[in-house]
Amino acid sequence: MQSTLLRIGTRGSQLALAQAHETRDRLMAAHGLPEDAFEIVVVKTSGDQIQDRPLSEVGGKGLFTKEIEDMLLDGSLDLAVHSSKDMPTVLPAGLDITAFLPREDVRDAFISPKAKTLRDLPHGAVVGSSSLRRQAMVKRLRPDIDVVMYRGNVQTRLRKLDEGVVDATLLAHAGLKRLGLGDVVTSVIEADDFVPAVGQGAICLESRLDDEKTNGLLSAINDPETRVRLEAERAFLGVLDGTCRTPIGGLATVDGDTLTLKGVILKPDGSQMHEVEHSGSVQDAEAIGLAAGEELKSKAGPNFLTS
């Protein structure tokens, strides 16, 4: 007999654990449950183990979810907590994103001991980032800057910055805030200048489609606005490229009953960029995302994603 009510799967980084604890705490508050009704299970994913090369070379986003999803499917876990931006657009059969927690700040944070903003960095400065989107956007704004691949968890990247390995780095503002590290931020880059990654700042909860008990509990902590925004963003990404091999940004915002999605796609070297913006009813979130993705694909041309 299962000794705990819910087994929550997560990666083992401090940020992933903070997200798992937030999920547990919200479930405790929503249902009046004690802490010992939950077990947080740490799973080491392929993405955590590969540190010597860009993930885009070895499989992309699914590397942060596969082992956790395998445990969901075999019944070892009841739900999984993910950063939405790590989620592939196509999920394994039998699994679904059941709920989203309220979205945090979507913006990127600039961190540097040498300049207040990206534009203020000295000529030839070195910026570290593992994100193809951030790398391309940095190169577009500052072609003179050297951008290097920069893997590791948040604490590792900050330590490398302190050690002078790079002159600056960019991280998700949401993750820094969740870790209580907001004070390390030199400046925050507005989303109009740096369109965020699809799902940035949003925590999603994945479970088995046929697990009515778990899904019923999760429905109480689902944030409807975050869900509708992510429906549009994930549909948009799915049209273009469901992996992390292409620099893509997408952000949906909601104002009353209107949803607006802004999307961009760039060449990895930042030399070309195409933009799109679509608006419509929140009830048509997925359709808006699909239309924006198709328009951007048309603008970029057939060879943009492969060349």
Short mmCIF file of C-alpha atoms in Angstrom, two decimals:
data_model
loop_
_atom_site.label_atom_id
_atom_site.label_comp_id
_atom_site.label_asym_id
_atom_site.label_seq_id
_atom_site.Cartn_x
_atom_site.Cartn_y
_atom_site.Cartn_z
CA MET A 1 0.00 0.00 0.00
CA GLN A 2 1.31 3.43 -0.92
CA SER A 3 2.64 5.08 2.23
CA THR A 4 2.39 8.64 0.97
CA LEU A 5 -0.45 10.40 -0.78
CA LEU A 6 1.63 11.96 -3.52
CA ARG A 7 5.13 11.20 -4.80
CA ILE A 8 6.50 14.33 -6.47
CA GLY A 9 9.31 13.90 -9.01
CA THR A 10 11.87 16.63 -9.57
CA ARG A 11 15.41 17.29 -10.68
CA GLY A 12 17.89 17.80 -7.86
CA SER A 13 19.11 21.37 -8.37
CA GLN A 14 18.30 23.95 -5.72
CA LEU A 15 15.93 25.67 -8.15
CA ALA A 16 14.13 22.45 -9.05
CA LEU A 17 13.74 21.59 -5.37
CA ALA A 18 12.42 25.08 -4.61
CA GLN A 19 9.80 24.55 -7.31
CA ALA A 20 8.87 21.13 -5.93
CA HIS A 21 8.53 22.57 -2.43
CA GLU A 22 6.33 25.38 -3.72
CA THR A 23 4.09 22.80 -5.40
CA ARG A 24 3.88 20.72 -2.23
CA ASP A 25 3.13 23.79 -0.10
CA ARG A 26 0.33 24.89 -2.44
CA LEU A 27 -1.20 21.41 -2.35
CA MET A 28 -0.95 21.35 1.46
CA ALA A 29 -2.72 24.71 1.69
CA ALA A 30 -5.38 23.86 -0.87
CA HIS A 31 -6.34 20.53 0.67
CA GLY A 32 -5.39 20.89 4.34
CA LEU A 33 -2.80 18.13 4.07
CA PRO A 34 0.27 17.58 6.29
CA GLU A 35 3.80 17.67 4.93
CA ASP A 36 4.26 13.95 5.50
CA ALA A 37 1.47 13.26 3.02
CA PHE A 38 4.05 13.97 0.30
CA GLU A 39 7.36 12.49 -0.77
CA ILE A 40 9.71 14.55 -2.95
CA VAL A 41 11.70 12.16 -5.16
CA VAL A 42 14.90 13.50 -6.75
CA VAL A 43 15.64 12.13 -10.22
CA LYS A 44 18.93 12.68 -12.03
CA THR A 45 18.16 13.35 -15.68
CA SER A 46 20.37 12.99 -18.74
CA GLY A 47 20.45 16.77 -19.02
CA ASP A 48 21.91 17.03 -15.51
CA GLN A 49 24.62 14.48 -16.29
CA ILE A 50 25.78 15.98 -19.59
CA GLN A 51 27.85 19.06 -18.79
CA ASP A 52 30.57 19.09 -21.43
CA ARG A 53 28.61 20.16 -24.53
CA PRO A 54 25.47 22.00 -25.61
CA LEU A 55 22.29 19.99 -25.05
CA SER A 56 21.17 20.92 -28.58
CA GLU A 57 23.88 18.55 -29.84
CA VAL A 58 22.59 15.54 -27.90
CA GLY A 59 18.83 15.73 -27.90
CA GLY A 60 17.54 19.04 -26.59
CA LYS A 61 14.78 19.68 -24.09
CA GLY A 62 13.65 16.10 -23.49
CA LEU A 63 16.93 15.39 -21.72
CA PHE A 64 15.58 17.20 -18.63
CA THR A 65 12.32 15.24 -18.54
CA LYS A 66 12.74 11.70 -19.94
CA GLU A 67 13.80 9.85 -16.79
CA ILE A 68 11.13 11.62 -14.73
CA GLU A 69 8.46 10.83 -17.31
CA ASP A 70 9.53 7.18 -17.40
CA MET A 71 8.90 7.01 -13.64
CA LEU A 72 5.50 8.66 -14.06
CA LEU A 73 4.55 6.07 -16.66
CA ASP A 74 5.67 3.08 -14.59
CA GLY A 75 3.84 4.37 -11.50
CA SER A 76 6.92 5.24 -9.43
CA LEU A 77 5.78 8.88 -9.33
CA ASP A 78 2.37 10.51 -9.11
CA LEU A 79 3.32 13.90 -10.52
CA ALA A 80 6.35 15.76 -11.81
CA VAL A 81 7.34 19.39 -11.35
CA HIS A 82 9.08 21.00 -14.31
CA SER A 83 10.21 24.40 -15.52
CA SER A 84 7.82 24.90 -18.44
CA LYS A 85 10.61 26.11 -20.71
CA ASP A 86 12.28 22.67 -20.37
CA MET A 87 9.22 20.81 -21.67
CA PRO A 88 9.11 19.37 -25.20
CA THR A 89 6.00 20.34 -27.15
CA VAL A 90 5.10 16.67 -27.68
CA LEU A 91 4.65 14.61 -24.51
CA PRO A 92 4.74 10.81 -24.12
CA ALA A 93 1.43 9.02 -24.66
CA GLY A 94 -0.50 8.80 -21.42
CA LEU A 95 0.98 11.95 -19.86
CA ASP A 96 -0.22 15.55 -19.84
CA ILE A 97 0.52 18.90 -18.27
CA THR A 98 -2.28 18.93 -15.71
CA ALA A 99 -1.68 22.27 -14.01
CA PHE A 100 0.42 25.43 -14.03
CA LEU A 101 1.36 27.45 -10.97
CA PRO A 102 1.01 31.26 -11.16
CA ARG A 103 3.71 32.59 -13.46
CA GLU A 104 6.67 34.51 -12.07
CA ASP A 105 8.59 37.31 -13.81
CA VAL A 106 9.22 36.29 -17.44
CA ARG A 107 12.22 38.55 -18.04
CA ASP A 108 15.92 37.74 -18.35
CA ALA A 109 18.33 39.12 -15.76
CA PHE A 110 21.73 40.58 -16.68
CA ILE A 111 24.46 39.90 -14.13
CA SER A 112 27.91 41.43 -14.32
CA PRO A 113 30.52 43.02 -12.06
CA LYS A 114 31.79 45.07 -15.02
CA ALA A 115 28.75 46.85 -16.49
CA LYS A 116 25.23 47.89 -15.54
CA THR A 117 23.65 46.65 -18.77
CA LEU A 118 24.49 44.50 -21.76
CA ARG A 119 24.95 47.63 -23.87
CA ASP A 120 27.48 48.98 -21.35
CA LEU A 121 29.85 46.01 -21.55
CA PRO A 122 33.31 46.86 -22.90
CA HIS A 123 34.21 45.95 -26.47
CA GLY A 124 35.18 42.28 -26.77
CA ALA A 125 33.70 41.27 -23.41
CA VAL A 126 32.84 37.61 -22.81
CA VAL A 127 29.26 36.62 -21.98
CA GLY A 128 28.42 33.10 -20.83
CA SER A 129 25.10 31.44 -21.66
CA SER A 130 23.86 27.93 -22.43
CA SER A 131 20.72 29.29 -24.14
CA LEU A 132 20.82 29.56 -27.93
CA ARG A 133 18.12 32.24 -27.72
CA ARG A 134 20.13 34.39 -25.32
CA GLN A 135 23.34 33.82 -27.28
CA ALA A 136 21.70 34.94 -30.53
CA MET A 137 20.05 37.98 -28.93
CA VAL A 138 23.32 39.06 -27.31
CA LYS A 139 25.10 38.77 -30.66
CA ARG A 140 22.35 40.73 -32.38
CA LEU A 141 22.62 43.60 -29.92
CA ARG A 142 26.41 43.45 -29.52
CA PRO A 143 28.15 41.68 -32.44
CA ASP A 144 31.52 42.57 -30.91
CA ILE A 145 30.89 40.46 -27.81
CA ASP A 146 32.24 36.92 -27.49
CA VAL A 147 29.49 34.55 -26.33
CA VAL A 148 30.59 31.22 -24.85
CA MET A 149 28.70 28.08 -23.83
CA TYR A 150 28.11 28.17 -20.09
CA ARG A 151 26.51 25.11 -18.45
CA GLY A 152 25.69 24.31 -14.83
CA ASN A 153 23.05 25.19 -12.27
CA VAL A 154 22.43 28.75 -11.12
CA GLN A 155 24.96 28.60 -8.29
CA THR A 156 27.65 27.16 -10.57
CA ARG A 157 27.15 29.89 -13.13
CA LEU A 158 27.30 32.61 -10.50
CA ARG A 159 30.49 31.11 -9.07
CA LYS A 160 32.11 31.05 -12.52
CA LEU A 161 31.16 34.71 -12.92
CA ASP A 162 32.79 35.55 -9.57
CA GLU A 163 35.91 33.67 -10.66
CA GLY A 164 36.19 35.78 -13.80
CA VAL A 165 35.52 32.96 -16.28
CA VAL A 166 33.17 35.37 -18.06
CA ASP A 167 32.42 39.08 -17.80
CA ALA A 168 28.65 38.67 -17.64
CA THR A 169 25.85 36.14 -17.81
CA LEU A 170 22.09 36.08 -18.30
CA LEU A 171 19.68 34.03 -16.20
CA ALA A 172 15.93 33.83 -15.80
CA HIS A 173 14.82 36.46 -13.30
CA ALA A 174 12.11 34.06 -12.06
CA GLY A 175 14.59 31.41 -11.02
CA LEU A 176 16.77 33.88 -9.15
CA LYS A 177 13.73 35.22 -7.29
CA ARG A 178 12.58 31.71 -6.37
CA LEU A 179 16.03 31.04 -4.93
CA GLY A 180 16.09 34.29 -2.97
CA LEU A 181 18.94 35.55 -5.16
CA GLY A 182 17.28 38.64 -6.58
CA ASP A 183 20.03 40.81 -5.11
CA VAL A 184 22.64 39.42 -7.53
CA VAL A 185 20.84 40.94 -10.51
CA THR A 186 22.64 43.91 -12.07
CA SER A 187 19.70 44.85 -14.29
CA VAL A 188 16.56 43.26 -15.71
CA ILE A 189 16.15 43.14 -19.49
CA GLU A 190 12.68 44.10 -20.64
CA ALA A 191 10.76 41.47 -22.61
CA ASP A 192 10.43 43.83 -25.58
CA ASP A 193 14.23 43.81 -25.94
CA PHE A 194 14.74 40.13 -25.14
CA VAL A 195 11.64 38.07 -25.91
CA PRO A 196 11.70 35.28 -23.29
CA ALA A 197 11.86 31.56 -23.92
CA VAL A 198 8.48 29.89 -24.32
CA GLY A 199 7.26 29.07 -20.82
CA GLN A 200 9.90 31.11 -19.00
CA GLY A 201 8.87 31.82 -15.41
CA ALA A 202 6.14 29.16 -15.36
CA ILE A 203 6.14 25.94 -13.33
CA CYS A 204 4.12 23.10 -14.84
CA LEU A 205 2.87 19.90 -13.24
CA GLU A 206 2.80 16.71 -15.30
CA SER A 207 0.80 13.59 -14.45
CA ARG A 208 -0.84 10.51 -15.96
CA LEU A 209 -4.02 11.19 -17.90
CA ASP A 210 -5.82 8.30 -16.19
CA ASP A 211 -4.85 9.31 -12.62
CA GLU A 212 -8.12 10.94 -11.62
CA LYS A 213 -7.17 11.22 -7.94
CA THR A 214 -3.95 13.15 -8.55
CA ASN A 215 -5.45 15.26 -11.31
CA GLY A 216 -8.33 16.24 -9.06
CA LEU A 217 -5.90 17.45 -6.40
CA LEU A 218 -3.84 19.39 -8.95
CA SER A 219 -6.86 21.15 -10.43
CA ALA A 220 -7.20 23.12 -7.20
CA ILE A 221 -3.82 24.80 -7.66
CA ASN A 222 -3.96 25.38 -11.43
CA ASP A 223 -3.66 29.03 -12.50
CA PRO A 224 -6.03 29.60 -15.45
CA GLU A 225 -4.23 32.65 -16.87
CA THR A 226 -0.85 30.91 -16.90
CA ARG A 227 -2.44 27.87 -18.56
CA VAL A 228 -3.99 29.89 -21.39
CA ARG A 229 -0.75 31.83 -21.97
CA LEU A 230 1.22 28.59 -22.16
CA GLU A 231 -1.32 27.00 -24.50
CA ALA A 232 -0.59 29.78 -26.99
CA GLU A 233 3.18 29.74 -26.47
CA ARG A 234 3.54 25.95 -26.70
CA ALA A 235 1.38 25.81 -29.84
CA PHE A 236 3.58 28.52 -31.36
CA LEU A 237 6.76 26.63 -30.50
CA GLY A 238 5.36 23.36 -31.78
CA VAL A 239 4.88 24.80 -35.27
CA LEU A 240 8.49 26.01 -35.43
CA ASP A 241 10.68 23.62 -33.53
CA GLY A 242 9.89 21.55 -30.47
CA THR A 243 13.52 21.30 -29.33
CA CYS A 244 16.18 23.79 -28.26
CA ARG A 245 18.20 23.71 -31.49
CA THR A 246 16.88 27.02 -32.80
CA PRO A 247 16.91 30.47 -31.14
CA ILE A 248 13.18 31.08 -30.58
CA GLY A 249 11.37 33.42 -28.19
CA GLY A 250 7.66 33.58 -27.52
CA LEU A 251 5.54 35.40 -24.95
CA ALA A 252 1.78 35.52 -24.56
CA THR A 253 0.13 38.17 -22.40
CA VAL A 254 -3.49 38.52 -21.33
CA ASP A 255 -5.46 41.76 -21.02
CA GLY A 256 -9.07 41.10 -20.09
CA ASP A 257 -10.43 38.67 -22.67
CA THR A 258 -7.65 39.40 -25.19
CA LEU A 259 -4.51 37.31 -25.58
CA THR A 260 -1.52 38.69 -27.48
CA LEU A 261 1.43 36.56 -28.53
CA LYS A 262 4.75 38.01 -29.65
CA GLY A 263 7.25 35.66 -31.22
CA VAL A 264 10.74 35.88 -32.66
CA ILE A 265 13.14 33.57 -34.43
CA LEU A 266 16.83 34.29 -34.99
CA LYS A 267 19.87 32.91 -36.71
CA PRO A 268 22.29 31.55 -34.08
CA ASP A 269 24.79 34.32 -34.90
CA GLY A 270 22.10 37.00 -34.49
CA SER A 271 22.53 38.17 -38.08
CA GLN A 272 18.84 37.75 -38.96
CA MET A 273 15.65 38.00 -36.93
CA HIS A 274 11.98 37.73 -37.82
CA GLU A 275 9.12 38.85 -35.56
CA VAL A 276 5.39 38.28 -35.37
CA GLU A 277 2.52 39.44 -33.17
CA HIS A 278 -0.99 37.97 -33.07
CA SER A 279 -3.98 38.83 -30.87
CA GLY A 280 -7.40 37.35 -30.27
CA SER A 281 -9.75 35.90 -27.71
CA VAL A 282 -8.26 33.97 -24.80
CA GLN A 283 -10.61 31.16 -25.81
CA ASP A 284 -8.60 30.83 -29.03
CA ALA A 285 -5.19 30.65 -27.34
CA GLU A 286 -3.98 27.55 -29.15
CA ALA A 287 -5.19 28.81 -32.53
CA ILE A 288 -3.42 32.14 -31.96
CA GLY A 289 -0.18 30.31 -31.22
CA LEU A 290 -0.50 28.10 -34.27
CA ALA A 291 -1.25 31.06 -36.55
CA ALA A 292 1.69 33.06 -35.18
CA GLY A 293 4.01 30.10 -35.66
CA GLU A 294 2.87 29.56 -39.26
CA GLU A 295 3.27 33.24 -40.09
CA LEU A 296 6.76 33.35 -38.61
CA LYS A 297 7.73 30.18 -40.46
CA SER A 298 6.48 31.79 -43.69
CA LYS A 299 8.38 35.01 -43.01
CA ALA A 300 11.63 33.20 -42.28
CA GLY A 301 11.44 30.93 -45.33
CA PRO A 302 11.96 27.19 -45.76
CA ASN A 303 15.70 27.13 -45.06
CA PHE A 304 15.83 29.41 -42.00
CA LEU A 305 15.34 26.64 -39.45
CA THR A 306 17.82 24.25 -41.05
CA SER A 307 20.59 26.49 -42.38
#
